[in-house]
Tab-separated table of N, CA and C in Angstrom:
chain	number	residue	atom	x	y	z
A	1	UNK	N	0.843	-1.156	0.000
A	1	UNK	CA	0.000	0.000	0.000
A	1	UNK	C	0.896	1.229	0.000
A	2	UNK	N	0.549	2.204	-0.783
A	2	UNK	CA	1.369	3.407	-0.915
A	2	UNK	C	0.880	4.477	0.055
A	3	UNK	N	1.770	5.213	0.621
A	3	UNK	CA	1.425	6.317	1.518
A	3	UNK	C	1.729	7.621	0.808
A	4	UNK	N	0.858	8.545	1.037
A	4	UNK	CA	1.025	9.844	0.385
A	4	UNK	C	1.388	10.885	1.430
A	5	UNK	N	2.277	11.772	1.115
A	5	UNK	CA	2.688	12.848	2.009
A	5	UNK	C	2.118	14.156	1.465
A	6	UNK	N	1.082	14.684	2.159
A	6	UNK	CA	0.428	15.912	1.701
A	6	UNK	C	0.988	17.167	2.366
A	7	UNK	N	2.001	17.085	3.143
A	7	UNK	CA	2.551	18.254	3.834
A	7	UNK	C	3.245	19.156	2.823
A	8	UNK	N	3.140	20.478	3.090
A	8	UNK	CA	3.740	21.447	2.174
A	8	UNK	C	5.117	21.879	2.626
A	9	UNK	N	5.470	21.528	3.802
A	9	UNK	CA	6.768	21.911	4.304
A	9	UNK	C	6.766	23.275	4.985
A	10	UNK	N	5.590	23.954	5.012
A	10	UNK	CA	5.503	25.256	5.666
A	10	UNK	C	5.029	25.094	7.099
A	11	UNK	N	5.435	26.012	7.955
A	11	UNK	CA	4.992	26.007	9.336
A	11	UNK	C	3.614	26.645	9.432
A	12	UNK	N	2.867	26.235	10.408
A	12	UNK	CA	1.555	26.831	10.632
A	12	UNK	C	1.718	28.268	11.118
A	13	UNK	N	0.750	29.116	10.742
A	13	UNK	CA	0.790	30.519	11.115
A	13	UNK	C	0.451	30.649	12.601
A	14	UNK	N	1.362	31.207	13.384
A	14	UNK	CA	1.138	31.324	14.829
A	14	UNK	C	0.767	32.733	15.241
A	15	UNK	N	1.022	33.736	14.428
A	15	UNK	CA	0.680	35.122	14.756
A	15	UNK	C	-0.683	35.448	14.148
A	16	UNK	N	-1.518	36.166	14.915
A	16	UNK	CA	-2.850	36.528	14.453
A	16	UNK	C	-2.952	38.047	14.451
A	17	UNK	N	-3.333	38.609	13.347
A	17	UNK	CA	-3.443	40.062	13.230
A	17	UNK	C	-4.803	40.514	13.762
A	18	UNK	N	-4.783	41.478	14.667
A	18	UNK	CA	-6.017	42.000	15.245
A	18	UNK	C	-6.569	43.197	14.471
A	19	UNK	N	-5.935	43.580	13.392
A	19	UNK	CA	-6.372	44.749	12.631
A	19	UNK	C	-7.775	44.545	12.058
A	20	UNK	N	-8.065	43.397	11.513
A	20	UNK	CA	-9.390	43.168	10.942
A	20	UNK	C	-10.454	43.066	12.035
A	21	UNK	N	-10.084	42.538	13.196
A	21	UNK	CA	-11.036	42.447	14.296
A	21	UNK	C	-11.394	43.830	14.821
A	22	UNK	N	-10.430	44.736	14.899
A	22	UNK	CA	-10.737	46.094	15.359
A	22	UNK	C	-11.592	46.839	14.343
A	23	UNK	N	-11.412	46.562	13.068
A	23	UNK	CA	-12.266	47.163	12.047
A	23	UNK	C	-13.716	46.716	12.216
A	24	UNK	N	-13.914	45.455	12.475
A	24	UNK	CA	-15.268	44.922	12.656
A	24	UNK	C	-15.918	45.520	13.903
A	25	UNK	N	-15.164	45.626	14.976
A	25	UNK	CA	-15.707	46.211	16.211
A	25	UNK	C	-16.062	47.675	15.988
A	26	UNK	N	-15.227	48.410	15.278
A	26	UNK	CA	-15.515	49.808	14.986
A	26	UNK	C	-16.771	49.944	14.128
A	27	UNK	N	-16.936	49.103	13.146
A	27	UNK	CA	-18.136	49.145	12.306
A	27	UNK	C	-19.384	48.802	13.103
A	28	UNK	N	-19.293	47.835	13.997
A	28	UNK	CA	-20.440	47.505	14.845
A	28	UNK	C	-20.797	48.660	15.775
A	29	UNK	N	-19.792	49.322	16.314
A	29	UNK	CA	-20.026	50.467	17.179
A	29	UNK	C	-20.745	51.583	16.424
A	30	UNK	N	-20.288	51.875	15.226
A	30	UNK	CA	-20.930	52.901	14.402
A	30	UNK	C	-22.361	52.489	14.065
A	31	UNK	N	-22.582	51.234	13.741
A	31	UNK	CA	-23.924	50.741	13.422
A	31	UNK	C	-24.874	50.930	14.604
A	32	UNK	N	-24.444	50.546	15.801
A	32	UNK	CA	-25.324	50.658	16.969
A	32	UNK	C	-25.551	52.111	17.363
A	33	UNK	N	-24.576	52.967	17.164
A	33	UNK	CA	-24.782	54.377	17.456
A	33	UNK	C	-25.784	55.012	16.500
A	34	UNK	N	-25.728	54.629	15.237
A	34	UNK	CA	-26.635	55.206	14.251
A	34	UNK	C	-28.053	54.659	14.360
A	35	UNK	N	-28.202	53.428	14.806
A	35	UNK	CA	-29.534	52.833	14.854
A	35	UNK	C	-30.204	52.965	16.210
A	36	UNK	N	-29.504	53.441	17.207
A	36	UNK	CA	-30.143	53.607	18.513
A	36	UNK	C	-31.031	54.840	18.490
A	37	UNK	N	-32.032	54.837	19.349
A	37	UNK	CA	-32.945	55.978	19.394
A	37	UNK	C	-32.440	56.996	20.397
A	38	UNK	N	-32.539	58.229	20.024
A	38	UNK	CA	-32.100	59.316	20.875
A	38	UNK	C	-33.315	60.095	21.354
A	39	UNK	N	-33.209	60.701	22.517
A	39	UNK	CA	-34.285	61.528	23.048
A	39	UNK	C	-34.156	62.908	22.431
A	40	UNK	N	-35.213	63.328	21.765
A	40	UNK	CA	-35.191	64.649	21.162
A	40	UNK	C	-35.999	65.593	22.028
A	41	UNK	N	-35.507	66.793	22.158
A	41	UNK	CA	-36.211	67.800	22.936
A	41	UNK	C	-36.600	68.931	22.002
A	42	UNK	N	-37.883	69.212	21.992
A	42	UNK	CA	-38.376	70.278	21.133
A	42	UNK	C	-38.405	71.585	21.911
A	43	UNK	N	-38.043	72.648	21.277
A	43	UNK	CA	-38.085	73.947	21.906
A	43	UNK	C	-39.281	74.760	21.469
A	44	UNK	N	-40.258	74.120	20.830
A	44	UNK	CA	-41.418	74.833	20.324
A	44	UNK	C	-42.557	74.817	21.322
A	45	UNK	N	-43.315	75.884	21.351
A	45	UNK	CA	-44.510	75.917	22.183
A	45	UNK	C	-45.660	75.363	21.370
A	46	UNK	N	-46.368	74.424	21.956
A	46	UNK	CA	-47.500	73.818	21.272
A	46	UNK	C	-48.694	73.780	22.209
A	47	UNK	N	-49.883	73.807	21.608
A	47	UNK	CA	-51.124	73.657	22.355
A	47	UNK	C	-51.706	72.316	21.965
A	48	UNK	N	-51.750	71.376	22.888
A	48	UNK	CA	-52.088	69.999	22.569
A	48	UNK	C	-53.553	69.582	22.691
A	49	UNK	N	-54.393	70.207	23.491
A	49	UNK	CA	-55.695	69.598	23.759
A	49	UNK	C	-56.593	69.327	22.556
A	50	UNK	N	-56.527	70.104	21.471
A	50	UNK	CA	-57.414	69.867	20.329
A	50	UNK	C	-56.794	68.847	19.382
A	51	UNK	N	-57.574	67.815	19.058
A	51	UNK	CA	-57.131	66.811	18.093
A	51	UNK	C	-58.248	66.570	17.094
A	52	UNK	N	-57.902	65.967	15.956
A	52	UNK	CA	-58.891	65.736	14.911
A	52	UNK	C	-59.903	64.670	15.303
A	53	UNK	N	-59.463	63.637	15.994
A	53	UNK	CA	-60.375	62.570	16.412
A	53	UNK	C	-60.026	62.165	17.826
A	54	UNK	N	-61.032	62.119	18.678
A	54	UNK	CA	-60.801	61.732	20.062
A	54	UNK	C	-61.430	60.375	20.310
A	55	UNK	N	-60.676	59.484	20.945
A	55	UNK	CA	-61.193	58.163	21.275
A	55	UNK	C	-61.941	58.232	22.602
A	56	UNK	N	-63.096	57.598	22.720
A	56	UNK	CA	-63.825	57.633	23.988
A	56	UNK	C	-63.089	56.826	25.053
A	57	UNK	N	-63.113	57.345	26.273
A	57	UNK	CA	-62.462	56.659	27.376
A	57	UNK	C	-63.426	55.658	28.001
A	58	UNK	N	-62.915	54.506	28.311
A	58	UNK	CA	-63.736	53.457	28.911
A	58	UNK	C	-63.734	53.591	30.425
A	59	UNK	N	-64.465	52.742	31.090
A	59	UNK	CA	-64.547	52.770	32.548
A	59	UNK	C	-63.371	52.053	33.199
A	60	UNK	N	-62.329	51.773	32.443
A	60	UNK	CA	-61.157	51.091	32.987
A	60	UNK	C	-60.085	52.063	33.434
A	61	UNK	N	-60.413	53.341	33.479
A	61	UNK	CA	-59.439	54.359	33.801
A	61	UNK	C	-59.759	55.029	35.133
A	62	UNK	N	-58.705	55.442	35.820
A	62	UNK	CA	-58.856	56.320	36.981
A	62	UNK	C	-58.717	57.739	36.439
A	63	UNK	N	-59.695	58.588	36.708
A	63	UNK	CA	-59.691	59.952	36.181
A	63	UNK	C	-58.900	60.870	37.103
A	64	UNK	N	-57.891	61.530	36.529
A	64	UNK	CA	-57.095	62.522	37.250
A	64	UNK	C	-57.208	63.829	36.475
A	65	UNK	N	-57.652	64.890	37.157
A	65	UNK	CA	-57.848	66.182	36.516
A	65	UNK	C	-56.824	67.172	37.062
A	66	UNK	N	-56.249	67.960	36.158
A	66	UNK	CA	-55.337	69.040	36.539
A	66	UNK	C	-55.958	70.337	36.030
A	67	UNK	N	-56.294	71.266	36.933
A	67	UNK	CA	-56.920	72.501	36.474
A	67	UNK	C	-55.863	73.538	36.119
A	68	UNK	N	-56.324	74.731	35.718
A	68	UNK	CA	-55.388	75.747	35.229
A	68	UNK	C	-54.496	76.321	36.324
A	69	UNK	N	-54.842	76.143	37.589
A	69	UNK	CA	-53.998	76.602	38.690
A	69	UNK	C	-52.994	75.537	39.122
A	70	UNK	N	-53.098	74.333	38.579
A	70	UNK	CA	-52.181	73.260	38.938
A	70	UNK	C	-52.685	72.384	40.066
A	71	UNK	N	-53.966	72.510	40.425
A	71	UNK	CA	-54.550	71.662	41.463
A	71	UNK	C	-54.920	70.306	40.878
A	72	UNK	N	-54.791	69.244	41.685
A	72	UNK	CA	-55.054	67.885	41.247
A	72	UNK	C	-56.377	67.392	41.817
A	73	UNK	N	-57.115	66.655	40.998
A	73	UNK	CA	-58.367	66.039	41.416
A	73	UNK	C	-58.347	64.585	40.972
A	74	UNK	N	-58.554	63.664	41.911
A	74	UNK	CA	-58.630	62.237	41.593
A	74	UNK	C	-60.078	61.831	41.771
A	75	UNK	N	-60.710	61.413	40.659
A	75	UNK	CA	-62.139	61.066	40.654
A	75	UNK	C	-62.965	62.190	41.292
A	76	UNK	N	-62.712	63.432	40.864
A	76	UNK	CA	-63.438	64.646	41.281
A	76	UNK	C	-63.234	65.038	42.735
A	77	UNK	N	-62.236	64.488	43.409
A	77	UNK	CA	-61.902	64.911	44.775
A	77	UNK	C	-60.532	65.572	44.739
A	78	UNK	N	-60.436	66.771	45.338
A	78	UNK	CA	-59.167	67.489	45.320
A	78	UNK	C	-58.134	66.761	46.178
A	79	UNK	N	-56.915	66.670	45.647
A	79	UNK	CA	-55.836	65.928	46.296
A	79	UNK	C	-54.583	66.789	46.279
A	80	UNK	N	-53.832	66.749	47.365
A	80	UNK	CA	-52.552	67.458	47.400
A	80	UNK	C	-51.534	66.722	46.524
A	81	UNK	N	-50.574	67.463	46.007
A	81	UNK	CA	-49.575	66.876	45.101
A	81	UNK	C	-48.781	65.754	45.755
A	82	UNK	N	-48.423	65.904	47.031
A	82	UNK	CA	-47.598	64.890	47.686
A	82	UNK	C	-48.373	63.629	48.049
A	83	UNK	N	-49.697	63.674	48.046
A	83	UNK	CA	-50.490	62.475	48.339
A	83	UNK	C	-51.191	61.942	47.098
A	84	UNK	N	-50.695	62.313	45.924
A	84	UNK	CA	-51.315	61.905	44.662
A	84	UNK	C	-51.251	60.391	44.454
A	85	UNK	N	-50.115	59.788	44.734
A	85	UNK	CA	-49.954	58.340	44.547
A	85	UNK	C	-50.888	57.567	45.469
A	86	UNK	N	-50.988	57.986	46.710
A	86	UNK	CA	-51.864	57.298	47.666
A	86	UNK	C	-53.328	57.454	47.286
A	87	UNK	N	-53.710	58.623	46.783
A	87	UNK	CA	-55.106	58.845	46.395
A	87	UNK	C	-55.484	57.993	45.185
A	88	UNK	N	-54.576	57.870	44.236
A	88	UNK	CA	-54.845	57.036	43.055
A	88	UNK	C	-54.927	55.576	43.462
A	89	UNK	N	-54.039	55.134	44.338
A	89	UNK	CA	-54.054	53.744	44.803
A	89	UNK	C	-55.337	53.431	45.559
A	90	UNK	N	-55.906	54.420	46.262
A	90	UNK	CA	-57.126	54.192	47.036
A	90	UNK	C	-58.346	53.961	46.154
A	91	UNK	N	-58.389	54.588	44.976
A	91	UNK	CA	-59.557	54.442	44.094
A	91	UNK	C	-59.282	53.520	42.909
A	92	UNK	N	-58.144	52.909	42.880
A	92	UNK	CA	-57.722	52.101	41.727
A	92	UNK	C	-58.652	50.927	41.452
A	93	UNK	N	-58.915	50.087	42.406
A	93	UNK	CA	-59.833	48.938	42.301
A	93	UNK	C	-59.570	48.070	41.071
A	94	UNK	N	-58.318	47.737	40.810
A	94	UNK	CA	-57.981	46.839	39.709
A	94	UNK	C	-57.826	47.510	38.358
A	95	UNK	N	-58.013	48.809	38.282
A	95	UNK	CA	-57.851	49.519	37.008
A	95	UNK	C	-56.366	49.635	36.691
A	96	UNK	N	-56.018	49.542	35.425
A	96	UNK	CA	-54.613	49.518	35.020
A	96	UNK	C	-54.157	50.785	34.316
A	97	UNK	N	-55.060	51.761	34.125
A	97	UNK	CA	-54.695	52.961	33.370
A	97	UNK	C	-55.234	54.212	34.041
A	98	UNK	N	-54.559	55.318	33.743
A	98	UNK	CA	-54.977	56.636	34.206
A	98	UNK	C	-55.418	57.466	33.017
A	99	UNK	N	-56.495	58.220	33.154
A	99	UNK	CA	-56.901	59.199	32.157
A	99	UNK	C	-56.656	60.568	32.755
A	100	UNK	N	-55.786	61.342	32.126
A	100	UNK	CA	-55.436	62.664	32.631
A	100	UNK	C	-56.233	63.705	31.855
A	101	UNK	N	-57.051	64.452	32.573
A	101	UNK	CA	-57.814	65.556	32.008
A	101	UNK	C	-57.095	66.841	32.415
A	102	UNK	N	-56.161	67.288	31.590
A	102	UNK	CA	-55.349	68.457	31.908
A	102	UNK	C	-55.899	69.676	31.200
A	103	UNK	N	-56.032	70.762	31.945
A	103	UNK	CA	-56.465	72.022	31.360
A	103	UNK	C	-55.407	72.511	30.376
A	104	UNK	N	-55.834	73.279	29.415
A	104	UNK	CA	-54.912	73.806	28.411
A	104	UNK	C	-53.829	74.669	29.041
A	105	UNK	N	-54.135	75.325	30.137
A	105	UNK	CA	-53.183	76.203	30.807
A	105	UNK	C	-52.336	75.472	31.857
A	106	UNK	N	-52.589	74.179	32.075
A	106	UNK	CA	-51.805	73.409	33.049
A	106	UNK	C	-50.379	73.249	32.549
A	107	UNK	N	-49.442	73.168	33.486
A	107	UNK	CA	-48.032	73.049	33.103
A	107	UNK	C	-47.638	71.575	32.967
A	108	UNK	N	-46.522	71.358	32.328
A	108	UNK	CA	-46.002	70.010	32.157
A	108	UNK	C	-45.562	69.426	33.492
A	109	UNK	N	-45.299	70.287	34.457
A	109	UNK	CA	-44.908	69.843	35.786
A	109	UNK	C	-46.021	69.025	36.429
A	110	UNK	N	-47.258	69.443	36.249
A	110	UNK	CA	-48.394	68.688	36.783
A	110	UNK	C	-48.542	67.349	36.105
A	111	UNK	N	-48.369	67.324	34.795
A	111	UNK	CA	-48.452	66.064	34.051
A	111	UNK	C	-47.329	65.123	34.459
A	112	UNK	N	-46.149	65.671	34.716
A	112	UNK	CA	-45.021	64.844	35.149
A	112	UNK	C	-45.293	64.237	36.519
A	113	UNK	N	-45.962	64.981	37.396
A	113	UNK	CA	-46.298	64.449	38.716
A	113	UNK	C	-47.284	63.291	38.603
A	114	UNK	N	-48.269	63.415	37.716
A	114	UNK	CA	-49.240	62.338	37.505
A	114	UNK	C	-48.557	61.131	36.872
A	115	UNK	N	-47.677	61.365	35.897
A	115	UNK	CA	-46.959	60.262	35.256
A	115	UNK	C	-46.057	59.547	36.245
A	116	UNK	N	-45.452	60.274	37.161
A	116	UNK	CA	-44.615	59.661	38.179
A	116	UNK	C	-45.440	58.796	39.129
A	117	UNK	N	-46.605	59.285	39.511
A	117	UNK	CA	-47.488	58.499	40.376
A	117	UNK	C	-47.967	57.246	39.656
A	118	UNK	N	-48.285	57.369	38.374
A	118	UNK	CA	-48.721	56.208	37.597
A	118	UNK	C	-47.601	55.190	37.456
A	119	UNK	N	-46.386	55.664	37.273
A	119	UNK	CA	-45.247	54.766	37.165
A	119	UNK	C	-45.017	54.016	38.468
A	120	UNK	N	-45.193	54.702	39.585
A	120	UNK	CA	-45.022	54.054	40.884
A	120	UNK	C	-46.064	52.967	41.117
A	121	UNK	N	-47.250	53.136	40.508
A	121	UNK	CA	-48.326	52.154	40.656
A	121	UNK	C	-48.397	51.182	39.480
A	122	UNK	N	-47.455	51.268	38.545
A	122	UNK	CA	-47.395	50.413	37.358
A	122	UNK	C	-48.674	50.548	36.529
A	123	UNK	N	-49.049	51.795	36.235
A	123	UNK	CA	-50.243	52.084	35.449
A	123	UNK	C	-49.845	52.832	34.180
A	124	UNK	N	-50.649	52.657	33.130
A	124	UNK	CA	-50.456	53.404	31.890
A	124	UNK	C	-51.128	54.763	32.012
A	125	UNK	N	-50.649	55.741	31.246
A	125	UNK	CA	-51.207	57.085	31.270
A	125	UNK	C	-51.769	57.417	29.897
A	126	UNK	N	-53.019	57.890	29.865
A	126	UNK	CA	-53.645	58.385	28.645
A	126	UNK	C	-54.055	59.823	28.884
A	127	UNK	N	-53.797	60.669	27.917
A	127	UNK	CA	-54.163	62.079	28.044
A	127	UNK	C	-55.457	62.308	27.291
A	128	UNK	N	-56.459	62.794	27.995
A	128	UNK	CA	-57.760	63.041	27.388
A	128	UNK	C	-57.724	64.355	26.615
A	129	UNK	N	-58.308	64.339	25.435
A	129	UNK	CA	-58.378	65.529	24.599
A	129	UNK	C	-59.789	65.675	24.057
A	130	UNK	N	-60.087	66.820	23.502
A	130	UNK	CA	-61.370	67.033	22.843
A	130	UNK	C	-61.138	67.112	21.354
A	131	UNK	N	-62.118	66.657	20.602
A	131	UNK	CA	-62.003	66.697	19.153
A	131	UNK	C	-62.083	68.140	18.689
A	132	UNK	N	-61.226	68.515	17.748
A	132	UNK	CA	-61.250	69.864	17.198
A	132	UNK	C	-62.470	70.026	16.309
A	133	UNK	N	-63.054	71.206	16.355
A	133	UNK	CA	-64.222	71.462	15.515
A	133	UNK	C	-63.768	71.718	14.088
A	134	UNK	N	-64.389	71.054	13.113
A	134	UNK	CA	-63.985	71.268	11.712
A	134	UNK	C	-64.361	72.676	11.272
A	135	UNK	N	-63.482	73.259	10.483
A	135	UNK	CA	-63.715	74.637	10.023
A	135	UNK	C	-64.341	74.660	8.676
């Protein structure tokens, strides 16, 4: 039986160049930076309450109202800002969402307080609006 020698006489390559690996890592870094979402902040003043179509709110929501002075009302009862979370938890009764009825003159600070209370109670927030009248 004949034996064949397939060796080339060359030594195996023992050094590995990291240049191509760093190129791949750099490209991946650029890809993830470009495809990630960034928080954009608008500097424009907008009036939000009027919309073209308003969806009716169901009875699965806890109603939180913010008037033009910044006072809070949970289910038509006035509540202090620091007891907002406790007041919502008291009337929650298994509801998973909040409906915020914010006056047009209310500040974003009031909405942020309601959103913070909803987050603490693991509830979703919906902002109630009125349908704009067609011209």
